[in-house]
Short mmCIF file of C-alpha atoms and ligand atoms in Angstrom, two decimals:
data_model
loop_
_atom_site.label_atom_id
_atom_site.label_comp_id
_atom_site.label_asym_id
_atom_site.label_seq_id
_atom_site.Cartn_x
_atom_site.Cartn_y
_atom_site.Cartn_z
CA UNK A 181 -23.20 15.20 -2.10
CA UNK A 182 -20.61 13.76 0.40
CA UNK A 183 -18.23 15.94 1.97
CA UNK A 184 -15.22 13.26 1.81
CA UNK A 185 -14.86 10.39 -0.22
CA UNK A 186 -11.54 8.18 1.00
CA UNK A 187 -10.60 6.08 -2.15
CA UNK A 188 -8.85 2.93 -0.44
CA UNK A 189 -9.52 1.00 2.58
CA UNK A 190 -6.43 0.20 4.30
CA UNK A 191 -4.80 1.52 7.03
CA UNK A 192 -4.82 4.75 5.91
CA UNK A 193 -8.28 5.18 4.72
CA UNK A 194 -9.82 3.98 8.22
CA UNK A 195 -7.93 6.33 10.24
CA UNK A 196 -9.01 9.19 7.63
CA UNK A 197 -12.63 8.18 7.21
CA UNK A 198 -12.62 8.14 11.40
CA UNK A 199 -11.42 11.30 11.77
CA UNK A 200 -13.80 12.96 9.01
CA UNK A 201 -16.49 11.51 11.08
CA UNK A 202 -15.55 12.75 14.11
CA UNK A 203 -14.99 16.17 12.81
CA UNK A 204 -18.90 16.37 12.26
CA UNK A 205 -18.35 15.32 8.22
CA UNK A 206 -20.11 12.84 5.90
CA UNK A 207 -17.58 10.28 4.78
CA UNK A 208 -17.88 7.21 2.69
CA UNK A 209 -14.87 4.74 1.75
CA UNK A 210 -14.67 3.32 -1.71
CA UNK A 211 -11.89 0.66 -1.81
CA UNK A 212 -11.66 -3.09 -2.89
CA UNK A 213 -12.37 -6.05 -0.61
CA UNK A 214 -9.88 -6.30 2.44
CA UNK A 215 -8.12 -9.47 1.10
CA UNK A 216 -7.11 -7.17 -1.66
CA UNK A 217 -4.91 -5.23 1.08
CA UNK A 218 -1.34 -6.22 0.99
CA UNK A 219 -2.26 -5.90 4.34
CA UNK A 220 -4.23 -8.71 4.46
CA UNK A 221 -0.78 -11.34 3.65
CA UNK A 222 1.01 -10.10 6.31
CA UNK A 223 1.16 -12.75 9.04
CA UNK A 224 2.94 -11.30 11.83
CA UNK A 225 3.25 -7.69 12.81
CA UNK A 226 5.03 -6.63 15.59
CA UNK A 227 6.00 -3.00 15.15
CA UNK A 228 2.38 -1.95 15.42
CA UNK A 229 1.59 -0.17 18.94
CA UNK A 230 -1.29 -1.23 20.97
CA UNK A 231 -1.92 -4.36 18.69
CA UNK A 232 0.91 -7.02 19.92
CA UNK A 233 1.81 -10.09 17.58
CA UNK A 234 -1.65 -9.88 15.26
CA UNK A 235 -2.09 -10.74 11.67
CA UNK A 236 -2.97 -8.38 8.67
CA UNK A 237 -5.73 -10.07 8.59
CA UNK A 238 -6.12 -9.79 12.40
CA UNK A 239 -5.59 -5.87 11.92
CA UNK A 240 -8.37 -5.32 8.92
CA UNK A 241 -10.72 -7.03 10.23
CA UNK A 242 -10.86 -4.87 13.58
CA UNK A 243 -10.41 -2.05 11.31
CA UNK A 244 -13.76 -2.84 8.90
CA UNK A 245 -15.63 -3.35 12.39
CA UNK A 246 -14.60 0.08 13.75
CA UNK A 247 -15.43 1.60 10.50
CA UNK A 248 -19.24 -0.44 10.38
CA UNK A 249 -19.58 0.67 14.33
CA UNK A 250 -19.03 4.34 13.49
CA UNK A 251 -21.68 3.88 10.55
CA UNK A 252 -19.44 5.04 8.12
CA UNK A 253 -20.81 3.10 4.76
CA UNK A 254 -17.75 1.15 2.41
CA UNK A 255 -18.46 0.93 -1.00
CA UNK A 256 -16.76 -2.43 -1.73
CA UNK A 257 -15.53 -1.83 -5.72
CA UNK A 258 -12.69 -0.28 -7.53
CA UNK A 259 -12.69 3.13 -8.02
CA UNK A 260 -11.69 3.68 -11.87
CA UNK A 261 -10.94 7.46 -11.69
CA UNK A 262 -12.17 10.76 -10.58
CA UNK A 263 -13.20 14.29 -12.85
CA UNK A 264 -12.98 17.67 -11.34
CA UNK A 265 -15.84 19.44 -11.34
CA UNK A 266 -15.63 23.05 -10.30
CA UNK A 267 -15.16 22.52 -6.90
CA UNK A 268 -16.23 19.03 -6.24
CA UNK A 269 -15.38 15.64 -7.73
CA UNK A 270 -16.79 12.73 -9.28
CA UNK A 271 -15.79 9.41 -8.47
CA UNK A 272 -16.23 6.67 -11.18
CA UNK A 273 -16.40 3.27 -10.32
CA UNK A 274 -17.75 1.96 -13.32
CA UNK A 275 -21.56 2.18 -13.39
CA UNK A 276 -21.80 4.37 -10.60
CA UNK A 277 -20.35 7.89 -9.74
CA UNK A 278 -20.31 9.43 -6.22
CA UNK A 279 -19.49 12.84 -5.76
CA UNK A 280 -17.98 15.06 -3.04
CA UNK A 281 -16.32 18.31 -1.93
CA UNK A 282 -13.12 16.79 -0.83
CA UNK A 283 -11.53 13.64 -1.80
CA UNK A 284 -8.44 11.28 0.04
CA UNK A 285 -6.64 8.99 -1.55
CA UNK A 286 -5.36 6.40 -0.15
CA UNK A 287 -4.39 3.68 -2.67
CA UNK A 288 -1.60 1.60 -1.02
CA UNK A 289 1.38 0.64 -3.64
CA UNK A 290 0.41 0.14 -7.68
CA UNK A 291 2.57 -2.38 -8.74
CA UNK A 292 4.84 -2.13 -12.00
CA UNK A 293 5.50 -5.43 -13.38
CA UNK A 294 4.53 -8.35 -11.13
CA UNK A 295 6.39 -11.55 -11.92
CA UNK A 296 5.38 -14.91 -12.19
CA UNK A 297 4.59 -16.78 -8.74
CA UNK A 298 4.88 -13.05 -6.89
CA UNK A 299 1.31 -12.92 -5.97
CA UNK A 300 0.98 -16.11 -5.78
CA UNK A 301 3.68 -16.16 -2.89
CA UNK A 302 3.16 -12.73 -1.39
CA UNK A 303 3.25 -13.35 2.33
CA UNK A 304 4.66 -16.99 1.78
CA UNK A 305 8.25 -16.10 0.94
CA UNK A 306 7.37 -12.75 -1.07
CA UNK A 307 8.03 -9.35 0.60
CA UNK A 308 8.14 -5.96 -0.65
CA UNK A 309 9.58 -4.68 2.86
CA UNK A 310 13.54 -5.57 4.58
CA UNK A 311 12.38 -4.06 7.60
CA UNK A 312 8.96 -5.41 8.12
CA UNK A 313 10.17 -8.90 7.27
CA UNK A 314 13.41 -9.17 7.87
CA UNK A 315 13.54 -10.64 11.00
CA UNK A 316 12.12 -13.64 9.82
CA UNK A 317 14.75 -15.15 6.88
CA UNK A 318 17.33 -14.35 9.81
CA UNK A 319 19.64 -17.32 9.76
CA UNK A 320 18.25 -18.21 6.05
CA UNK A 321 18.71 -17.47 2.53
CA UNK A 322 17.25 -14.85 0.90
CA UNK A 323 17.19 -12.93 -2.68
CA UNK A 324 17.04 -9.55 -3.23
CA UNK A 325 15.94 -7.86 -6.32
CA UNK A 326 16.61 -4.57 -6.37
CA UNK A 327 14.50 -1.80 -8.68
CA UNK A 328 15.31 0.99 -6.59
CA UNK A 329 17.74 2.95 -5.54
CA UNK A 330 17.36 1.81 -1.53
CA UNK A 331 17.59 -1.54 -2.77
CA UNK A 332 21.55 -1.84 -2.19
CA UNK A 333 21.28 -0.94 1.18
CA UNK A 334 18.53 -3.13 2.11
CA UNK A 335 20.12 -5.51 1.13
CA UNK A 336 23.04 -4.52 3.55
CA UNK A 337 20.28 -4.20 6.34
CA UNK A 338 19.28 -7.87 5.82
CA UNK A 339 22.87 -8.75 6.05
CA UNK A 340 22.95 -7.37 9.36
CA UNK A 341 20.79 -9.04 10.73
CA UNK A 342 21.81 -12.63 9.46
CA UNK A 343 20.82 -13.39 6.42
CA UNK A 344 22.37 -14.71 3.69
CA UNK A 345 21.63 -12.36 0.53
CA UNK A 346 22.10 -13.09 -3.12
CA UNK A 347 21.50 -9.43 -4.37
CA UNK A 348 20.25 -8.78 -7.91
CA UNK A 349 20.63 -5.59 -9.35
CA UNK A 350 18.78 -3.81 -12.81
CA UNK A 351 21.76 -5.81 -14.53
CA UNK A 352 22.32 -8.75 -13.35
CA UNK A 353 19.06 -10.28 -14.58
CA UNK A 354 16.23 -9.16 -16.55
CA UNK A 355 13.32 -11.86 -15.81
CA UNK A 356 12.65 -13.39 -12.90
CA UNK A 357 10.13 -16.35 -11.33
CA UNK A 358 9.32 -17.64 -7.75
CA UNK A 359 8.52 -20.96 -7.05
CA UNK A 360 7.78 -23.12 -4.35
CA UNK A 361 5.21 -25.16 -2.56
CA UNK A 362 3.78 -23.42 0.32
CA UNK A 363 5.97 -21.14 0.45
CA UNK A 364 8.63 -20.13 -1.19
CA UNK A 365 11.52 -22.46 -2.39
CA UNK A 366 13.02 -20.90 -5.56
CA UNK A 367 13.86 -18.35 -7.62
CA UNK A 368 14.98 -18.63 -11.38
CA UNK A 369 16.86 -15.53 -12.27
CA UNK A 370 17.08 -15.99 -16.16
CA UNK A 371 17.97 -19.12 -16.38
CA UNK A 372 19.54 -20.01 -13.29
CA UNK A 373 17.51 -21.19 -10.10
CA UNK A 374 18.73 -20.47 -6.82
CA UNK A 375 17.61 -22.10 -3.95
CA UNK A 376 16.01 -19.55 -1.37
CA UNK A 377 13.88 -19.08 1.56
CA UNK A 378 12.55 -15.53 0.21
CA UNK A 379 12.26 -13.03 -2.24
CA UNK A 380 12.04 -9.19 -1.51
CA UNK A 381 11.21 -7.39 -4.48
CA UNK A 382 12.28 -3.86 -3.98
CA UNK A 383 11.03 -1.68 -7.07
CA UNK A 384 9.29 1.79 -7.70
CA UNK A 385 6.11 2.25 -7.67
CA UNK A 386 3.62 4.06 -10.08
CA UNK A 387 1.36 6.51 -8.19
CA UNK A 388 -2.25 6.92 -9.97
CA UNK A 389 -1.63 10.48 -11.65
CA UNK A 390 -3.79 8.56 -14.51
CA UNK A 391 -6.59 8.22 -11.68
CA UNK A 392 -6.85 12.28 -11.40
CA UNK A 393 -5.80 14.16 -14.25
CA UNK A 394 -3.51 16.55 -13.05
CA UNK A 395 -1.89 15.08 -9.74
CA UNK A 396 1.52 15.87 -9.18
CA UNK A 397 4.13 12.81 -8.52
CA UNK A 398 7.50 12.33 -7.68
CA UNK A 399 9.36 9.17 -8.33
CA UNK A 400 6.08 7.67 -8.87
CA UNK A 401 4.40 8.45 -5.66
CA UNK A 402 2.04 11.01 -4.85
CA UNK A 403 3.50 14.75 -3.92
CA UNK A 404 1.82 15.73 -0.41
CA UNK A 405 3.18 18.44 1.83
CA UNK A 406 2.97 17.49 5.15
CA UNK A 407 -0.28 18.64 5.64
CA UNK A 408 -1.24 15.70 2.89
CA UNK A 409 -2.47 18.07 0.55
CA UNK A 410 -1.61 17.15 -2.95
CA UNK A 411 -1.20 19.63 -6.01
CA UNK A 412 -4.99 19.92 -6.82
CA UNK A 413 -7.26 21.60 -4.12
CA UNK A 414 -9.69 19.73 -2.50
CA UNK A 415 -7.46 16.27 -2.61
CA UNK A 416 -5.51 14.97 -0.43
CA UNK A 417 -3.53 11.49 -0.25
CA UNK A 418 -1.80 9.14 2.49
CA UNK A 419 -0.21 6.20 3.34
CA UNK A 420 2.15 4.30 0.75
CA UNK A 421 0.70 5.84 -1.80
CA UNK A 422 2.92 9.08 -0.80
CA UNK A 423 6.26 7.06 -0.41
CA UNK A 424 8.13 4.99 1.65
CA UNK A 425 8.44 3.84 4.03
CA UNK A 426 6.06 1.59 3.80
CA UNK A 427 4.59 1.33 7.16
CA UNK A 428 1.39 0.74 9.14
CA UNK A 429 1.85 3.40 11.82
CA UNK A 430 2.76 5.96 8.92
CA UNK A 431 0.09 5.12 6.98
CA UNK A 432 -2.69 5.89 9.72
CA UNK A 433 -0.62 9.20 10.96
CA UNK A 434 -1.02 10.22 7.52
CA UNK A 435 -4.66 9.79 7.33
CA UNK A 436 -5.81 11.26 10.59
CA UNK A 437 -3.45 14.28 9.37
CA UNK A 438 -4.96 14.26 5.80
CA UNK A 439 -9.03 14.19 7.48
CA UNK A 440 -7.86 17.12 9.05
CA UNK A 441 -6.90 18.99 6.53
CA UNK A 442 -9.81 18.09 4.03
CA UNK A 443 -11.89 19.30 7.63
CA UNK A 444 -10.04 22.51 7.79
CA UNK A 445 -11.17 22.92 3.12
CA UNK A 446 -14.39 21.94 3.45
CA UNK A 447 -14.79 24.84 6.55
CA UNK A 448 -13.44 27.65 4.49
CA UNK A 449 -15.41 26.75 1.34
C1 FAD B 659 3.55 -9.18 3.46
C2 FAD B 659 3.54 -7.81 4.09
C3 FAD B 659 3.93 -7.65 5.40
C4 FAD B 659 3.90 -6.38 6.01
N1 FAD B 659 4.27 -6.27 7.31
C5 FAD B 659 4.24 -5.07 7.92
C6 FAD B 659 4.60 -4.93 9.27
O1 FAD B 659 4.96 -5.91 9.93
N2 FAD B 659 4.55 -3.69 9.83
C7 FAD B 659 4.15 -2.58 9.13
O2 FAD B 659 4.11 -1.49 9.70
N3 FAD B 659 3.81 -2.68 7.83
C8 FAD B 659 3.85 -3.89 7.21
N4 FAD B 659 3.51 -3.99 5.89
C9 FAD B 659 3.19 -2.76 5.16
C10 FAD B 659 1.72 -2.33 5.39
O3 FAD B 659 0.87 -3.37 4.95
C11 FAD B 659 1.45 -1.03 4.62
O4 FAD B 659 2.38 -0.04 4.96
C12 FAD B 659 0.04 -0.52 4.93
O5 FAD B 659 -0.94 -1.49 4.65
C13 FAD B 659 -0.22 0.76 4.12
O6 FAD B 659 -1.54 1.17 4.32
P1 FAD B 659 -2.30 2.00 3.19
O7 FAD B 659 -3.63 2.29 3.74
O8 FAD B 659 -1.46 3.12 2.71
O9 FAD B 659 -2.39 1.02 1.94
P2 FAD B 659 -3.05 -0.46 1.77
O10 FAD B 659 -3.05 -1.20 3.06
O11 FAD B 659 -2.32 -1.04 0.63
O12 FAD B 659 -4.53 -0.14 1.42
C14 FAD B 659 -4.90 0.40 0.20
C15 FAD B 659 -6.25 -0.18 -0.17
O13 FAD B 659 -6.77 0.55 -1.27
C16 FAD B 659 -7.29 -0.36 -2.22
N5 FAD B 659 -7.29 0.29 -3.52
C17 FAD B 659 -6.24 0.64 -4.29
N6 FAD B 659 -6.65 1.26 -5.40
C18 FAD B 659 -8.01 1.29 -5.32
C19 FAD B 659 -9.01 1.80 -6.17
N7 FAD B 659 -8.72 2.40 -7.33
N8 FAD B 659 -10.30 1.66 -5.80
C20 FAD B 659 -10.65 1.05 -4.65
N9 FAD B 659 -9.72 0.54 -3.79
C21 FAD B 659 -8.42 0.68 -4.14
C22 FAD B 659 -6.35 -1.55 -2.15
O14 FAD B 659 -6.91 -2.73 -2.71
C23 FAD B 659 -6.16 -1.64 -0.63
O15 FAD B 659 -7.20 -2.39 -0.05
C24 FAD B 659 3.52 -5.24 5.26
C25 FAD B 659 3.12 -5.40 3.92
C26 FAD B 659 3.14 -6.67 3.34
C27 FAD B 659 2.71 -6.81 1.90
#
C-alpha cells in the first residue's frame, strides 16, 4: 500500500507529491494528461517567481520532468472516486484501484456548465481569471459574464486597467456562445452578438464531494483548514480545488503545506 496518493497533477499535486518524497514517503500521482491542465492554455505567465515570461505549457512540462527525476511514478488516467476503508482508501480509476494511508486532492476547478466554443477558445480569448489575464485585453473589448458574486468587481478591476467591459450578470442573459477564428471574435448573448476581443467567464465551481462520500464543501469548493486538512481524516486537498484565488503560487504553497500534514498523519498512525 502507498502512503500518499495525490489525485491531480497540476501545480499543486507536484509540489505535494515532492514534498511526500522528500519526507521519506511513498507517493504516486494519479491525474489526467498535462494538456488536460487548464494550465496547459495559459500562454504567458508572469506572476510566477523564479520562472520569468514561460508558458503553461512551458511550466508542466518542467514540472512532469522534476516529478520523473525524483522517480515518483504518474498514473496517467482519471481517477473516478475513492471508498474509505478503515483507515486507508481506495482509489478507483476504473479497472484499477490503488490504495493508501493518506490521500491529496488536488483536482483544479470542475466546471458547471461549459458553453459552446468555451473550450474550444480557452486560452484564445477565454479566461476564467481578471487578474491573470487582464493585462492583456488592456486597450480592447472584453465581456464579462458573471456567475459569482466577485464577478461585479472584476469586472471593475478590468475597467481599471483599460478595458472596455460589457458586463453580463445572472439576468441579463441566460445562454451564451463564443465564436471566432483563432481566437476569439464574438460572443452571442441570447440573441445578440457583440463584437469582443475576450470572454471571462466568472462562475462557481462544483468541488468533487461526489468523488469522496462525505467531504465537506463550501460554496462548492473543498473545506481545508489551513493546515489543508479536509473534514475526513487522512485527506487532504489544495490548490483551486479549495477556492479562489485561482493562482499558481497558491496552488503549490498549498501542496507543500498539505504533504506536510499527510507526513505529520501517517507518523502518528
Ligand atoms: C488560460 C489560463 C491562464 C492562467 N494564467 C495564470 C497566470 O498567469 N498566473 C497564475 O498564477 N495562474 C494562472 N492560471 C491559473 C492556474 O492555471 C491555476 O491556478 C493552477 O493551475 C492551479 O493548480 P492546481 O494544481 O490546483 O490545478 P490544475 O492545474 O487545474 O491541475 C489539476 C489537475 O488535476 C486533473 N484532474 C482533475 N480531476 C481529476 C481526476 N478525477 N483524476 C485525475 N486527474 C484529475 C486535471 O485534469 C488537472 O490536470 C491560469 C489559468 C488559465 C486557465
Amino acid at each position: 500500500m502507498t502512503d500518499v496518493i495525490v489525485v491531480g497533477g497540476g501545480p499543486a499535486g507536484v509540489s505535494a507529491a515532492l514534498t511526500a518524497k522528500n519526507r521519506g514517503k511513498s507517493v504516486i500521482i494519479i491525474s489526467n494528461s498535462m494538456e488536460q491542465s487548464n494550465l496547459w492554455k495559459s500562454k504567458l505567465i508572469e506572476n510566477y517567481p523564479g520562472c520569468p515570461n514561460v508558458s503553461g505549457e512551458d511550466i508542466l512540462k518542467t514540472f512532469r520532468k522534476q516529478i520523473e527525476d525524483a522517480g515518483i511514478e504518474i498514473i496517467n488516467t482519471r481517477a473516478l472516486n475513492a471508498l474509505q476503508m478503515g483507515k486507508s482508501f481506495s482509489v478507483s480509476c476504473g479497472q484499477e484501484y490503488y490504495e493508501c494511508k493518506a490521500l491529496i486532492l488536488s483536482v483544479g476547478i470542475t466546471q458547471q456548465l461549459v458553453y459552446p466554443g468555451e473550450e474550444e477558445f480557452l486560452g484564445r480569448g477565454v479566461s476564467y481569471c481578471a487578474t491573470c489575464d487582464g493585462m492583456l485585453y488592456r486597450g480592447k473589448k472584453v465581456a464579462v459574464i458573471g456567475l459569482n458574486e466577485e464577478a461585479a468587481s472584476e469586472a471593475e478591476f478590468l475597467r481599471s486597467i483599460g478595458c472596455e467591459v460589457e458586463y453580463f450578470d445572472k439576468v441579463r442573459a441566460k445562454k451564451y456562445e463564443i465564436c471566432g477564428n483563432d481566437a476569439v471574435t464574438k460572443l452571442i448573448a441570447d440573441d445578440t452578438e457583440y463584437s469582443v476581443d475576450g470572454v471571462f467567464i466568472l462562475r462557481s465551481t462544483i468541488a468533487p464531494n461526489n468523488f469522496l462520500s462525505g467531504l465537506t464543501t463550501e460554496n462548492g469548493h473543498i473545506a481545508a483548514e489551513s493546515s489543508m486538512e479536509t473534514s475526513t481524516a487522512g485527506v487532504f486537498a489544495a490548490g483551486d480545488c479549495t477556492g479562489r484565488p485561482y493562482q499558481i503560487a497558491r496552488a503549490v504553497g498549498q501542496g507543500n503545506t498539505a504533504a506536510l500534514s499527510a507526513c505529520e498523519y501517517l507518523d502518528k498512525m
